[in-house]
The first five atom37 places (N, CA, C, CB, O) and aatype in JSON, in Angstrom:
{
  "aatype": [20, 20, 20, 20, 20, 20, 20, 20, 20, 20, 20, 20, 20, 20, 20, 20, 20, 20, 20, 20, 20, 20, 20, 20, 20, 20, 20, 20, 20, 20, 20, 20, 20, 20, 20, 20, 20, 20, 20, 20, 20, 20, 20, 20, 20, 20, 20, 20, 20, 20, 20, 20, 20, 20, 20, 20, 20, 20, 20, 20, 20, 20, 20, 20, 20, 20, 20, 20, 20, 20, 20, 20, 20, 20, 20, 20, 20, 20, 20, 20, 20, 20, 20, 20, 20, 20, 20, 20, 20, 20, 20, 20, 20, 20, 20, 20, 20, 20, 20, 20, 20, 20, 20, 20, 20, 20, 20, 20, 20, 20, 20, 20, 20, 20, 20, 20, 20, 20, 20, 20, 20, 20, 20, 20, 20, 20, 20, 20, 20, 20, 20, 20, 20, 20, 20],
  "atom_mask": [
    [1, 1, 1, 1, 1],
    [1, 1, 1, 1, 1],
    [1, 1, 1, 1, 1],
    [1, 1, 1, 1, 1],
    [1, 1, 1, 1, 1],
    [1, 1, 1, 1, 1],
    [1, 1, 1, 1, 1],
    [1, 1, 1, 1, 1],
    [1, 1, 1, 1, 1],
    [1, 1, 1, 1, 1],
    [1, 1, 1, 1, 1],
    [1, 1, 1, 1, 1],
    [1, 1, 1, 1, 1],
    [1, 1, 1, 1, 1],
    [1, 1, 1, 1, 1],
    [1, 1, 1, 1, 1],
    [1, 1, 1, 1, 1],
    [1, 1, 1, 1, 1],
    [1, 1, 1, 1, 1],
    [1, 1, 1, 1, 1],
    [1, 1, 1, 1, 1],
    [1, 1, 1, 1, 1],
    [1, 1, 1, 1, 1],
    [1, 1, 1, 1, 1],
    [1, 1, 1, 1, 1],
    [1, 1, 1, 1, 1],
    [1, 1, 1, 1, 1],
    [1, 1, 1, 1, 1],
    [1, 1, 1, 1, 1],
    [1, 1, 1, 1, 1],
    [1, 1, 1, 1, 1],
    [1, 1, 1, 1, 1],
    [1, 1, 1, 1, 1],
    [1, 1, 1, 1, 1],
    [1, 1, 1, 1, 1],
    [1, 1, 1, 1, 1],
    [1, 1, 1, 1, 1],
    [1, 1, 1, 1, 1],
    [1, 1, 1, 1, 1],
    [1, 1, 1, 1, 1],
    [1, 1, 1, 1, 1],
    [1, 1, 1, 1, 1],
    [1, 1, 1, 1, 1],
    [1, 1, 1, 1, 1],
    [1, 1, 1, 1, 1],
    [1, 1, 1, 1, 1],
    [1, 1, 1, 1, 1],
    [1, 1, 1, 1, 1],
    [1, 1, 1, 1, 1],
    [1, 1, 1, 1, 1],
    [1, 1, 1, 1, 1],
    [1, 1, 1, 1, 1],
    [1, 1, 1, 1, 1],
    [1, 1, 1, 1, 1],
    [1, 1, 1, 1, 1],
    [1, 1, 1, 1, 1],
    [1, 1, 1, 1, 1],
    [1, 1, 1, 1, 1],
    [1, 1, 1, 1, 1],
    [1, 1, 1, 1, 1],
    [1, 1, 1, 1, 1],
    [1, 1, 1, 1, 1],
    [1, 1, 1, 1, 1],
    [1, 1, 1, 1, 1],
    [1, 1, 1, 1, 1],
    [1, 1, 1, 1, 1],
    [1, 1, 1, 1, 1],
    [1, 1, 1, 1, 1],
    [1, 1, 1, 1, 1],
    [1, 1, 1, 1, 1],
    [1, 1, 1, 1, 1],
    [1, 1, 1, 1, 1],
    [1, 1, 1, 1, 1],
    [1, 1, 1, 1, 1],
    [1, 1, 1, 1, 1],
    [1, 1, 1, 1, 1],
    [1, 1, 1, 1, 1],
    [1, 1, 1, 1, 1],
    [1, 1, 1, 1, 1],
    [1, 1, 1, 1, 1],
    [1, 1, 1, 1, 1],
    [1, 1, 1, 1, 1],
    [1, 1, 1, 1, 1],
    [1, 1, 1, 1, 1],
    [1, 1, 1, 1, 1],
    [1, 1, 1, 1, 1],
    [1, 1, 1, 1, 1],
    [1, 1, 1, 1, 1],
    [1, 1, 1, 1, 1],
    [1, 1, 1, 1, 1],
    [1, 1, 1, 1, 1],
    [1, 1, 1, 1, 1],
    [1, 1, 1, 1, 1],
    [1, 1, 1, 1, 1],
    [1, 1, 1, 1, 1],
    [1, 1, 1, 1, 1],
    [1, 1, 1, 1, 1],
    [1, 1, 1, 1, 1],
    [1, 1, 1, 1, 1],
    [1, 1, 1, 1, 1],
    [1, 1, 1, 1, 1],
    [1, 1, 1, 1, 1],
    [1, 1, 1, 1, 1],
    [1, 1, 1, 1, 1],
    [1, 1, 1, 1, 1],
    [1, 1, 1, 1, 1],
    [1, 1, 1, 1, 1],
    [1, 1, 1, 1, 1],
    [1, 1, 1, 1, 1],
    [1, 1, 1, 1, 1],
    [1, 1, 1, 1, 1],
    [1, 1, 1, 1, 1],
    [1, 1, 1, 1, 1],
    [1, 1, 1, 1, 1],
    [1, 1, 1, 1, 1],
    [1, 1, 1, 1, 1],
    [1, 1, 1, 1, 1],
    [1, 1, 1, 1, 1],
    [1, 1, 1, 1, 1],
    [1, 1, 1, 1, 1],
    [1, 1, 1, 1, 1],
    [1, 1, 1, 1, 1],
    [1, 1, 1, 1, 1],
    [1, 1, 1, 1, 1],
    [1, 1, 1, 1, 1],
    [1, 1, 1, 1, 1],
    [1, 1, 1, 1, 1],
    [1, 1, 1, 1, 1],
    [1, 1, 1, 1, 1],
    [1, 1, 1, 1, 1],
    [1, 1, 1, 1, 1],
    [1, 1, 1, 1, 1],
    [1, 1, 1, 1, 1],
    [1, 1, 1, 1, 1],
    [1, 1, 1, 1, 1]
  ],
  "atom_positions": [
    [[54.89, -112.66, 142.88], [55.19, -112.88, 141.49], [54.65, -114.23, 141.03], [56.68, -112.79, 141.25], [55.55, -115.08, 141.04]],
    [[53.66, -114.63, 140.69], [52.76, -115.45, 140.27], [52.36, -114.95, 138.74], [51.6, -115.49, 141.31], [52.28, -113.78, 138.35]],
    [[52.14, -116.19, 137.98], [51.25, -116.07, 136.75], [52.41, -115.81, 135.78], [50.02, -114.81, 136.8], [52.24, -115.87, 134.57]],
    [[53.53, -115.54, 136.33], [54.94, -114.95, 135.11], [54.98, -113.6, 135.0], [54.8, -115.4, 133.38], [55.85, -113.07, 134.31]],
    [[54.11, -112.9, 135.62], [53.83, -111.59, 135.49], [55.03, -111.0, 135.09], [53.27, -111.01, 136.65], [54.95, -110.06, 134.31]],
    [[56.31, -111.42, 135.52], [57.53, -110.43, 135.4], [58.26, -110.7, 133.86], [58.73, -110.77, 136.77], [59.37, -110.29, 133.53]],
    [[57.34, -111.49, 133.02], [58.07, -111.82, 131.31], [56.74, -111.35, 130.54], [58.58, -113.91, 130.82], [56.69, -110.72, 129.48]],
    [[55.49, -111.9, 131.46], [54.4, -111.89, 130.8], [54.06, -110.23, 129.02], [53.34, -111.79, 132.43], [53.47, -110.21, 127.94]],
    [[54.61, -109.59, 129.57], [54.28, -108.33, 128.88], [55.81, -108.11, 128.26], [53.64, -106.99, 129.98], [55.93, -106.93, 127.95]],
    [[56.96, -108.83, 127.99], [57.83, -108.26, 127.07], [57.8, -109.09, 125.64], [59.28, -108.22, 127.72], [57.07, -110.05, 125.4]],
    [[58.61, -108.59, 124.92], [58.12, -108.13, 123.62], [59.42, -109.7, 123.12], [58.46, -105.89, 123.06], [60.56, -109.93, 123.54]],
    [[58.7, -110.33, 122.29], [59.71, -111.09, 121.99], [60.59, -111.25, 121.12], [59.46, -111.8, 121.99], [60.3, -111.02, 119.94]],
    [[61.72, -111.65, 121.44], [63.53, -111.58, 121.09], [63.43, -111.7, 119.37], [64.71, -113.31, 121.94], [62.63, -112.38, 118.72]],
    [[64.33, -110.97, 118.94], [64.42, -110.61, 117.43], [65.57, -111.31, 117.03], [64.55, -109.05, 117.07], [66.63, -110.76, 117.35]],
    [[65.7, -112.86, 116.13], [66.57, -112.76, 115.88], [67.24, -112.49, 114.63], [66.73, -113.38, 116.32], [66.6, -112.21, 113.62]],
    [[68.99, -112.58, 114.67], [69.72, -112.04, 113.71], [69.43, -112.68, 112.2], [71.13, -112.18, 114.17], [69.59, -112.08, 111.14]],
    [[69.0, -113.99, 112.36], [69.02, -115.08, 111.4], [68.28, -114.63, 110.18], [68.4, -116.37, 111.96], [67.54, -113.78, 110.66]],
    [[67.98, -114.69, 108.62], [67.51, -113.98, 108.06], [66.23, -115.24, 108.16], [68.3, -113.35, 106.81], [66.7, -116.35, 108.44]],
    [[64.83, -115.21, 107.98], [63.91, -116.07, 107.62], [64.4, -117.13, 106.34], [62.7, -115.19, 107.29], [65.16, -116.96, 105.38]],
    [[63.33, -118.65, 106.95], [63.84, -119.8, 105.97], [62.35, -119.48, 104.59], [63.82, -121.9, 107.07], [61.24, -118.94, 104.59]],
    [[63.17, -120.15, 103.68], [61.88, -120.03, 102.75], [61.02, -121.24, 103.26], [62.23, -120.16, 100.97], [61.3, -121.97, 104.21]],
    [[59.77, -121.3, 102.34], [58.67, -122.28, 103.14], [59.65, -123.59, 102.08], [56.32, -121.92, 102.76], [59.6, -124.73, 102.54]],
    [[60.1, -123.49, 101.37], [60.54, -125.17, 100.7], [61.74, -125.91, 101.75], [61.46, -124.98, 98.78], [61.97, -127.09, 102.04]],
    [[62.45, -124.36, 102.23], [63.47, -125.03, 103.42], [63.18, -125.45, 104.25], [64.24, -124.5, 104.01], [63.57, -126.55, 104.64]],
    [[62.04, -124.38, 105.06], [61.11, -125.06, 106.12], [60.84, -126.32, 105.95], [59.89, -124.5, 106.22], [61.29, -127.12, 106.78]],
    [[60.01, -126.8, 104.83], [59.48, -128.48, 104.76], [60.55, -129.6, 104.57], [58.45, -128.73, 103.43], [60.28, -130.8, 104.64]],
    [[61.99, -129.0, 104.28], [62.31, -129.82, 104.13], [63.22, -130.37, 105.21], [62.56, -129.7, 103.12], [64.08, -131.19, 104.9]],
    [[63.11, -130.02, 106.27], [63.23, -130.34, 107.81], [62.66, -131.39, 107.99], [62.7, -129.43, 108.76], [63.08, -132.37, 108.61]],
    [[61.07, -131.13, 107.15], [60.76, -132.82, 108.29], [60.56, -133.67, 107.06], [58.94, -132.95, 109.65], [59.68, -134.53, 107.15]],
    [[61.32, -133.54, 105.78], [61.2, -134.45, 104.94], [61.59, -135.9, 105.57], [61.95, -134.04, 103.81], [62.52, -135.92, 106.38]],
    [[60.84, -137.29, 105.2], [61.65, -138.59, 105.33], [63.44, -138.64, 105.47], [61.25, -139.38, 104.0], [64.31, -137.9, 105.02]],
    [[63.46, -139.49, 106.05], [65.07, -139.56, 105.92], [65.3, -141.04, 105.88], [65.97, -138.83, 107.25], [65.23, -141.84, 106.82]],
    [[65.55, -141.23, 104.83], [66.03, -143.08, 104.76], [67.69, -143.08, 105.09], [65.76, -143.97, 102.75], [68.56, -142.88, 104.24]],
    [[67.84, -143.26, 106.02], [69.48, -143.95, 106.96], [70.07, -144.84, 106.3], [69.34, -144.83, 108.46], [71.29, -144.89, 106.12]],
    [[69.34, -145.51, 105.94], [69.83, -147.5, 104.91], [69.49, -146.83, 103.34], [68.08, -149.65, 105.37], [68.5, -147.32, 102.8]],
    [[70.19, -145.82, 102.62], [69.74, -145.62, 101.48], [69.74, -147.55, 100.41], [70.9, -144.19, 100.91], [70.74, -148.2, 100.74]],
    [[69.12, -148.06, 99.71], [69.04, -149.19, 99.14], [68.69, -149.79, 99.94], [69.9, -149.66, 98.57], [68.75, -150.85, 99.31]],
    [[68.3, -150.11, 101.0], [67.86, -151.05, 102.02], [66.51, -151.62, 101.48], [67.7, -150.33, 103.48], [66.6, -152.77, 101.04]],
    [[65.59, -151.18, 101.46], [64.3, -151.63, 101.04], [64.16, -152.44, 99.71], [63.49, -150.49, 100.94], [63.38, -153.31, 99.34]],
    [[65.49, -151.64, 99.0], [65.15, -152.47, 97.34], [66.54, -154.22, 97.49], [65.99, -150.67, 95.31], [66.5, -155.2, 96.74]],
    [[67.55, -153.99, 98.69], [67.94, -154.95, 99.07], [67.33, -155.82, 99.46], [68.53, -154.81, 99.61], [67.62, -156.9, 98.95]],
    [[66.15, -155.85, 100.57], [65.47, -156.57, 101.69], [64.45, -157.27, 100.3], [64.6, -155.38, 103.23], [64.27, -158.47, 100.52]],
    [[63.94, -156.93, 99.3], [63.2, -156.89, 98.13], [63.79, -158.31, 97.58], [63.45, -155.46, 97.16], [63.41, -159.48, 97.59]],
    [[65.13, -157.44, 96.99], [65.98, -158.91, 96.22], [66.32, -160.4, 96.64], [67.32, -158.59, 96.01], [66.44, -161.49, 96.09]],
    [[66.41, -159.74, 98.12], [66.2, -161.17, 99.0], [65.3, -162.28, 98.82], [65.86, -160.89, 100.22], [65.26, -163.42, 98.35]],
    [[64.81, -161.7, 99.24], [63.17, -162.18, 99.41], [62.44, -162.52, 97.58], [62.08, -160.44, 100.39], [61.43, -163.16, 97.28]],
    [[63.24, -161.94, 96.82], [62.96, -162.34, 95.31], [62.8, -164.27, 95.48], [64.63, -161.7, 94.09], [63.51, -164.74, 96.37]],
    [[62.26, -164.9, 94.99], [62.47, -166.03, 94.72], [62.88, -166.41, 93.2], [61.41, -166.59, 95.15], [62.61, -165.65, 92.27]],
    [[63.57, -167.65, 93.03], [64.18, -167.8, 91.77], [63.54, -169.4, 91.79], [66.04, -167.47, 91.68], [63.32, -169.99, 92.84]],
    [[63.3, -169.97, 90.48], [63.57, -171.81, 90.06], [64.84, -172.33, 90.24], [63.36, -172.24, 88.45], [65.82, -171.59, 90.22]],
    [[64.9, -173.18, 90.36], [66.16, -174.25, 90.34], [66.08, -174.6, 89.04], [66.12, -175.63, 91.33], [64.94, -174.65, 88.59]],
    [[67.18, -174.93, 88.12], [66.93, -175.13, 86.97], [66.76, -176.53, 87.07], [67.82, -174.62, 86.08], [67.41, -177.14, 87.93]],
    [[65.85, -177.24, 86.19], [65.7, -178.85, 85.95], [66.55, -179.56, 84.89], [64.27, -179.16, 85.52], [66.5, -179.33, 83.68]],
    [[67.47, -180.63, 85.62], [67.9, -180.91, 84.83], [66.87, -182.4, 83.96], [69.24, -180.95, 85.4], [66.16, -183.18, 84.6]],
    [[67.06, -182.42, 82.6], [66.61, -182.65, 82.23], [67.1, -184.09, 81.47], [66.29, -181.7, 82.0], [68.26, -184.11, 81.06]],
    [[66.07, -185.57, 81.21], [66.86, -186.93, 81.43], [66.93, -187.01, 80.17], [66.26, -188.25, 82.22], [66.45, -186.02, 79.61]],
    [[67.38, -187.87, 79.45], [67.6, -188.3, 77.9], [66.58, -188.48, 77.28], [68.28, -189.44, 77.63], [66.49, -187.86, 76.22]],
    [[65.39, -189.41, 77.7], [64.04, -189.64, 77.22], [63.37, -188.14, 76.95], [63.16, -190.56, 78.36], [62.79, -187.93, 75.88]],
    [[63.47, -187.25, 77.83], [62.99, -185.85, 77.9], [63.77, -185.35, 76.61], [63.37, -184.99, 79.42], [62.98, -185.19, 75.67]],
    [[64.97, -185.09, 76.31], [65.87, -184.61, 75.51], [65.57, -185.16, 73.87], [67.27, -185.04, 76.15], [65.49, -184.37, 72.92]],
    [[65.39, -186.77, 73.72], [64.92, -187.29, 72.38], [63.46, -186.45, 72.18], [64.71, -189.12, 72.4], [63.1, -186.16, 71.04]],
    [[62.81, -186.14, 73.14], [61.08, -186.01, 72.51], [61.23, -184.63, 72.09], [59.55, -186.21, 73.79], [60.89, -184.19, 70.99]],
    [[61.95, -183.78, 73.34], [62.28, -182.14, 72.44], [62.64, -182.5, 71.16], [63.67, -181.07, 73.03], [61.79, -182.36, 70.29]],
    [[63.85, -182.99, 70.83], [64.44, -183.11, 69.7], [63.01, -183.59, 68.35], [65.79, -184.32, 70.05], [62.73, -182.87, 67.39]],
    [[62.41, -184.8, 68.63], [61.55, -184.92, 68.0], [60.57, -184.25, 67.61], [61.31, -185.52, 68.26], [59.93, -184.5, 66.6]],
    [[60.44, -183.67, 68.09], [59.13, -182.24, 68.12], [60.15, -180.94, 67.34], [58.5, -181.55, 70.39], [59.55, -180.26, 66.5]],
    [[61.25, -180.7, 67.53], [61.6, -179.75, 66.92], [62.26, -180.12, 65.41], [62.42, -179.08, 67.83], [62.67, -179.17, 64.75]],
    [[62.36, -181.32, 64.92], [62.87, -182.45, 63.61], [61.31, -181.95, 63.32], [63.43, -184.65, 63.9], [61.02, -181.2, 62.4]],
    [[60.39, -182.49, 64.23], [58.69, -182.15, 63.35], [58.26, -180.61, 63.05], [57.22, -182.72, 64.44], [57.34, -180.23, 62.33]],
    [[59.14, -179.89, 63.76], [58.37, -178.52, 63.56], [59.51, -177.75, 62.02], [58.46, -177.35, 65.53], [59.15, -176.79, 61.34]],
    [[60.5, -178.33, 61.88], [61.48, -177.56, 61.59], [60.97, -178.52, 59.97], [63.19, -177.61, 62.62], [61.06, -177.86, 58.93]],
    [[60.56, -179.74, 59.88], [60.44, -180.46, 58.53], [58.89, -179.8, 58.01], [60.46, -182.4, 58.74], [58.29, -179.98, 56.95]],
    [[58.64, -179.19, 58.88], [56.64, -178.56, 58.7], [56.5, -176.89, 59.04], [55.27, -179.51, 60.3], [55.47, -176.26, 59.26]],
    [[58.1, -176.32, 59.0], [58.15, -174.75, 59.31], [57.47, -173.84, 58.39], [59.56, -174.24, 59.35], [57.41, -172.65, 58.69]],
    [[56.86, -174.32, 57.12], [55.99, -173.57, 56.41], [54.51, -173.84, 56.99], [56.15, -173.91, 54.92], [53.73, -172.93, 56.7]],
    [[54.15, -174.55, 57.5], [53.38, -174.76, 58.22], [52.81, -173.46, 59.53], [53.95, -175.92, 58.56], [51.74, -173.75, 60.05]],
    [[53.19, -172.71, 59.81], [53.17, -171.91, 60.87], [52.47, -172.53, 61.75], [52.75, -170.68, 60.67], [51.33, -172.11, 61.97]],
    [[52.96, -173.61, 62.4], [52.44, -174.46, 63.66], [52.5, -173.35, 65.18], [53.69, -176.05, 63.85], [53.38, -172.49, 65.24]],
    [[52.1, -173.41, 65.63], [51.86, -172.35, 66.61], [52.36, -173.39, 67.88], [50.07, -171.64, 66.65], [52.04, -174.55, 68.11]],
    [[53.23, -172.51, 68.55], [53.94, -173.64, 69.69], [53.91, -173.13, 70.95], [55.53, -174.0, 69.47], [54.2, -171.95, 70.75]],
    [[53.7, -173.3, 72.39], [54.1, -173.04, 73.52], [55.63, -173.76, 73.99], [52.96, -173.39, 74.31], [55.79, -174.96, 74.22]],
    [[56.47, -172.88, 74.04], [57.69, -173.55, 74.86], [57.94, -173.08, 75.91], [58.88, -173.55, 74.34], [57.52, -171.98, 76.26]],
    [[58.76, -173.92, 76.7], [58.4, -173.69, 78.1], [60.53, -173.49, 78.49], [57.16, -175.48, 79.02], [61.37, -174.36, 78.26]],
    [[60.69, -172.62, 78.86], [62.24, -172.6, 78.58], [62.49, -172.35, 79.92], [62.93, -171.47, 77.49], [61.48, -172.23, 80.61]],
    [[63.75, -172.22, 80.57], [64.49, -171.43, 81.44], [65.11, -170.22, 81.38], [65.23, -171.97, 81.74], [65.19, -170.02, 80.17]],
    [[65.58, -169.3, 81.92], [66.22, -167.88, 81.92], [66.93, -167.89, 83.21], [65.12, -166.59, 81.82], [66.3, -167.86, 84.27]],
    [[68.26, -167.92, 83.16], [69.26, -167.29, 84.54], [68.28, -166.1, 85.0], [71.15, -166.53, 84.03], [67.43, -165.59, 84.27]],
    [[68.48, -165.81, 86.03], [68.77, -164.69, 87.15], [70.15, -164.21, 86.6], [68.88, -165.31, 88.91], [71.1, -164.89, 86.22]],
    [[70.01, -162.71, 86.65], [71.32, -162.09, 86.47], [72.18, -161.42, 87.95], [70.99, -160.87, 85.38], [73.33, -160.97, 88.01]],
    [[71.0, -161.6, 89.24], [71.68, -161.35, 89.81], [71.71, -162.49, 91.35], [71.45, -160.0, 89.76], [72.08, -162.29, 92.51]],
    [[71.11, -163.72, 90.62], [71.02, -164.81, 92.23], [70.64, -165.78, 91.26], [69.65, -164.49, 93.86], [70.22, -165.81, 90.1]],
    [[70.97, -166.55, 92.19], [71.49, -168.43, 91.84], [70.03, -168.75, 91.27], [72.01, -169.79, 93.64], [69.13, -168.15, 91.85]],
    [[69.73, -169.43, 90.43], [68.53, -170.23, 89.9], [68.22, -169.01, 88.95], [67.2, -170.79, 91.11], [69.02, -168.24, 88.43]],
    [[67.14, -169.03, 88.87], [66.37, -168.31, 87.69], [64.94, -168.73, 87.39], [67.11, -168.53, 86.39], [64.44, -169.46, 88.24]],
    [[63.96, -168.32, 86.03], [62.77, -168.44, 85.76], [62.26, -169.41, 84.66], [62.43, -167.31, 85.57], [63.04, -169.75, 83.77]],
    [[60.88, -169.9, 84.7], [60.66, -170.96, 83.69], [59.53, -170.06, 83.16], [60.29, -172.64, 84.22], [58.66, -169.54, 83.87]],
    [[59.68, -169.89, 81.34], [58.44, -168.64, 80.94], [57.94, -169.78, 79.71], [59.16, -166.55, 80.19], [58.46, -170.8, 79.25]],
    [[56.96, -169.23, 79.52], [56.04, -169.81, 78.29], [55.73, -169.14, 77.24], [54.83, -170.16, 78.63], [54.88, -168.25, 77.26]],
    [[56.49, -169.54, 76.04], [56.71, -168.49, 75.1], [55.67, -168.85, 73.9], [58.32, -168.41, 74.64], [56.08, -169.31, 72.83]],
    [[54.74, -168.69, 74.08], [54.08, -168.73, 72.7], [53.88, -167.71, 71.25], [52.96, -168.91, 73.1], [53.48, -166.56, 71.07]],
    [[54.38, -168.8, 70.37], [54.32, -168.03, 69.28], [54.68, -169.32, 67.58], [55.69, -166.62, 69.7], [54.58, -170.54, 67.4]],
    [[55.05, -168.22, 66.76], [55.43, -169.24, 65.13], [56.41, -169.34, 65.35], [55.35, -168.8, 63.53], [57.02, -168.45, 65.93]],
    [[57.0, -170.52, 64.96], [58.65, -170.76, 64.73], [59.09, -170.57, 63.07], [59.08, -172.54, 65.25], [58.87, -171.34, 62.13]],
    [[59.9, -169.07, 63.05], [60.43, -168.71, 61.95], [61.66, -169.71, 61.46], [60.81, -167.33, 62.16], [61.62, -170.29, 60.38]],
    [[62.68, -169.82, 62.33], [63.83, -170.31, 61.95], [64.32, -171.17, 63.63], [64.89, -168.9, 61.26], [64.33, -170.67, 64.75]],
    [[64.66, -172.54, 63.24], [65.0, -173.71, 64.19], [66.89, -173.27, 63.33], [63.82, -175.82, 63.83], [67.21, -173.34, 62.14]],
    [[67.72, -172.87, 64.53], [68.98, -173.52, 64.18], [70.09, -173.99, 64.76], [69.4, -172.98, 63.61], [70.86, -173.36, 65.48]],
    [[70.18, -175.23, 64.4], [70.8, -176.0, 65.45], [72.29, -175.94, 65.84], [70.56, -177.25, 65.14], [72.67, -176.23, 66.98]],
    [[73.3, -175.46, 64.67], [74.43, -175.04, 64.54], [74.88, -173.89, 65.73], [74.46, -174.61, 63.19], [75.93, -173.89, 66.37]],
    [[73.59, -172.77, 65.82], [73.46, -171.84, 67.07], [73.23, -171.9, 68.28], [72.81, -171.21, 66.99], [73.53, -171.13, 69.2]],
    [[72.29, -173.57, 68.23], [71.08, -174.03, 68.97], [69.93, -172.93, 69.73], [71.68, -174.93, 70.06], [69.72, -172.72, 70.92]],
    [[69.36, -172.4, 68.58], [68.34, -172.2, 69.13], [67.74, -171.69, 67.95], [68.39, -171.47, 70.32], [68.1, -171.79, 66.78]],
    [[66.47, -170.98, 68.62], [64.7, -170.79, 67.77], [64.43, -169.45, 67.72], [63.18, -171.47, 68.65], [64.37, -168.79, 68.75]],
    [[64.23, -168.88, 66.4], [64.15, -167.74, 66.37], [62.31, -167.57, 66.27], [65.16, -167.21, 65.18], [61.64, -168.49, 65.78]],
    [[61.9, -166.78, 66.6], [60.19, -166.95, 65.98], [59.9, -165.53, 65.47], [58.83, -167.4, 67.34], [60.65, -164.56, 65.49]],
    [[58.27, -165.65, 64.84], [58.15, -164.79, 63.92], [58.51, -163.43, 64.4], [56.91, -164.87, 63.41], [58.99, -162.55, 63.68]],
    [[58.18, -163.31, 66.05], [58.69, -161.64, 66.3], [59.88, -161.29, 66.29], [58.39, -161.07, 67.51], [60.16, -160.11, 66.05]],
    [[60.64, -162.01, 66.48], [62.37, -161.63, 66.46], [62.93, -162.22, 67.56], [62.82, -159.97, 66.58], [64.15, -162.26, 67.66]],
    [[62.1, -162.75, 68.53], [62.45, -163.45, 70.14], [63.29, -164.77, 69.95], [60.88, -163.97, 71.1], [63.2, -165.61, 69.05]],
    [[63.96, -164.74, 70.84], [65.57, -166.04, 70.44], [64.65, -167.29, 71.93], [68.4, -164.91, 71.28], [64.03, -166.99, 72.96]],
    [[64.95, -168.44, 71.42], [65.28, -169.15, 72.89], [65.69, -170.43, 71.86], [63.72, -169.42, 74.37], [65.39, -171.0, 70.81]],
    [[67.05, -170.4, 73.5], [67.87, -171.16, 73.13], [67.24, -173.01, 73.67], [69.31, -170.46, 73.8], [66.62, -173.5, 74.61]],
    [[67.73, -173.38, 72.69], [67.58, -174.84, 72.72], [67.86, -175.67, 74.09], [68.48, -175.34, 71.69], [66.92, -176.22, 74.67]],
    [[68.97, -175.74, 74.5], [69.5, -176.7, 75.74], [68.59, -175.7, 76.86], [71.64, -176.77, 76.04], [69.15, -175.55, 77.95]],
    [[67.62, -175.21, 76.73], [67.09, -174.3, 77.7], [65.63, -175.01, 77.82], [67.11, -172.59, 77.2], [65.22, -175.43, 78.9]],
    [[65.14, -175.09, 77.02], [63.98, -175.54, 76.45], [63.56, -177.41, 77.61], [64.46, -175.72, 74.35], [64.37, -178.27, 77.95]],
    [[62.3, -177.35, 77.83], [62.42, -178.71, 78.87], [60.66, -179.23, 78.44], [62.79, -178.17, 81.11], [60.18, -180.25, 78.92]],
    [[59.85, -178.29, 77.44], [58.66, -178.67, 76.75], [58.51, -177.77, 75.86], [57.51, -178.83, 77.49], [58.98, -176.63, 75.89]],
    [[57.69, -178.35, 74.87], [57.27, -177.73, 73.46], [55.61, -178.23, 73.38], [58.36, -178.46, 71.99], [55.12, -179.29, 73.0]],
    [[55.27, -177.57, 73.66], [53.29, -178.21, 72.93], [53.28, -177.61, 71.69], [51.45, -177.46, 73.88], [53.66, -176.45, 71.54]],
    [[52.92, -178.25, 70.84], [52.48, -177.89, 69.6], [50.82, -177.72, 69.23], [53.08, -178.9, 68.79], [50.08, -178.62, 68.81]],
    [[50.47, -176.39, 69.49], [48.66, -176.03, 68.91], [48.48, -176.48, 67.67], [48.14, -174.33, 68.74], [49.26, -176.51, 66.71]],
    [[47.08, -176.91, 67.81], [46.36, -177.45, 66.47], [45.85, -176.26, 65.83], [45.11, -178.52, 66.72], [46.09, -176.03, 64.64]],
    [[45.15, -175.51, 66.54], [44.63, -174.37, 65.95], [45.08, -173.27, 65.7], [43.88, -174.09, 66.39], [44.87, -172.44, 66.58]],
    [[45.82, -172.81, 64.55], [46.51, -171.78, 64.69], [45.68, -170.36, 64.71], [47.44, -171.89, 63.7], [46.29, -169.3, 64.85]]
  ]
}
């Protein structure tokens, strides 16, 4: 009895089970993520944030001066880059963005700058202002 000869020729076993469809089939060897959020955790980590700067008095008079000049010349549509801060909503520090645009309305009662698109930034946020010549 060599070669299997004694299975070789029977007929093979029928089973009871009804057939899988082919979408069930594939989805056997679909991925399987174990750590569901893991990847978009390991992500946030690894996010980096700014430290916010605090900012000295000399720094604080020249904002102020620049925004006394923009706010006495707001018909002017002086075209400005400001350079502000933004929290992180979900980790310590946050971002420094550069907002260029017109300054519609300076108000200080609110403290802050509305500009021509509708975009807010707030004042005590603010740490430079360039003012363009060329609008």
């Amino acid at each position: 009895m060599n070669n299997y000869e004694d299975i070789i020729n029977l007929e093979r076993p029928k089973s009871n089970h009804s057939h899988l469809s082919v979408e069930s089939r594939a989805a056997q060897f679909a991925p399987f993520a174990a750590l569901v959020g893991y990847d978009s955790a390991i992500k946030e980590t690894a996010r980096i944030t700014d430290k916010r700067i605090e900012i000295d008095d000399e720094l604080k008079v020249i904002i102020s001066n620049k925004l006394n000049y923009l706010n006495d010349h707001i018909k002017d549509n002086n075209k400005v880059i400001i350079t502000y801060f933004i929290k992180d909503e979900k980790k310590s520090g946050g971002n420094y963005i550069h907002k260029t645009g017109i300054i519609k309305i300076i108000n200080p009662v609110e403290s802050k700058i509305k500009f021509t698109d509708n975009s807010t930034v707030y004042i005590n946020d603010i740490i430079n202002i360039e003012i363009l010549k060329d609008n």
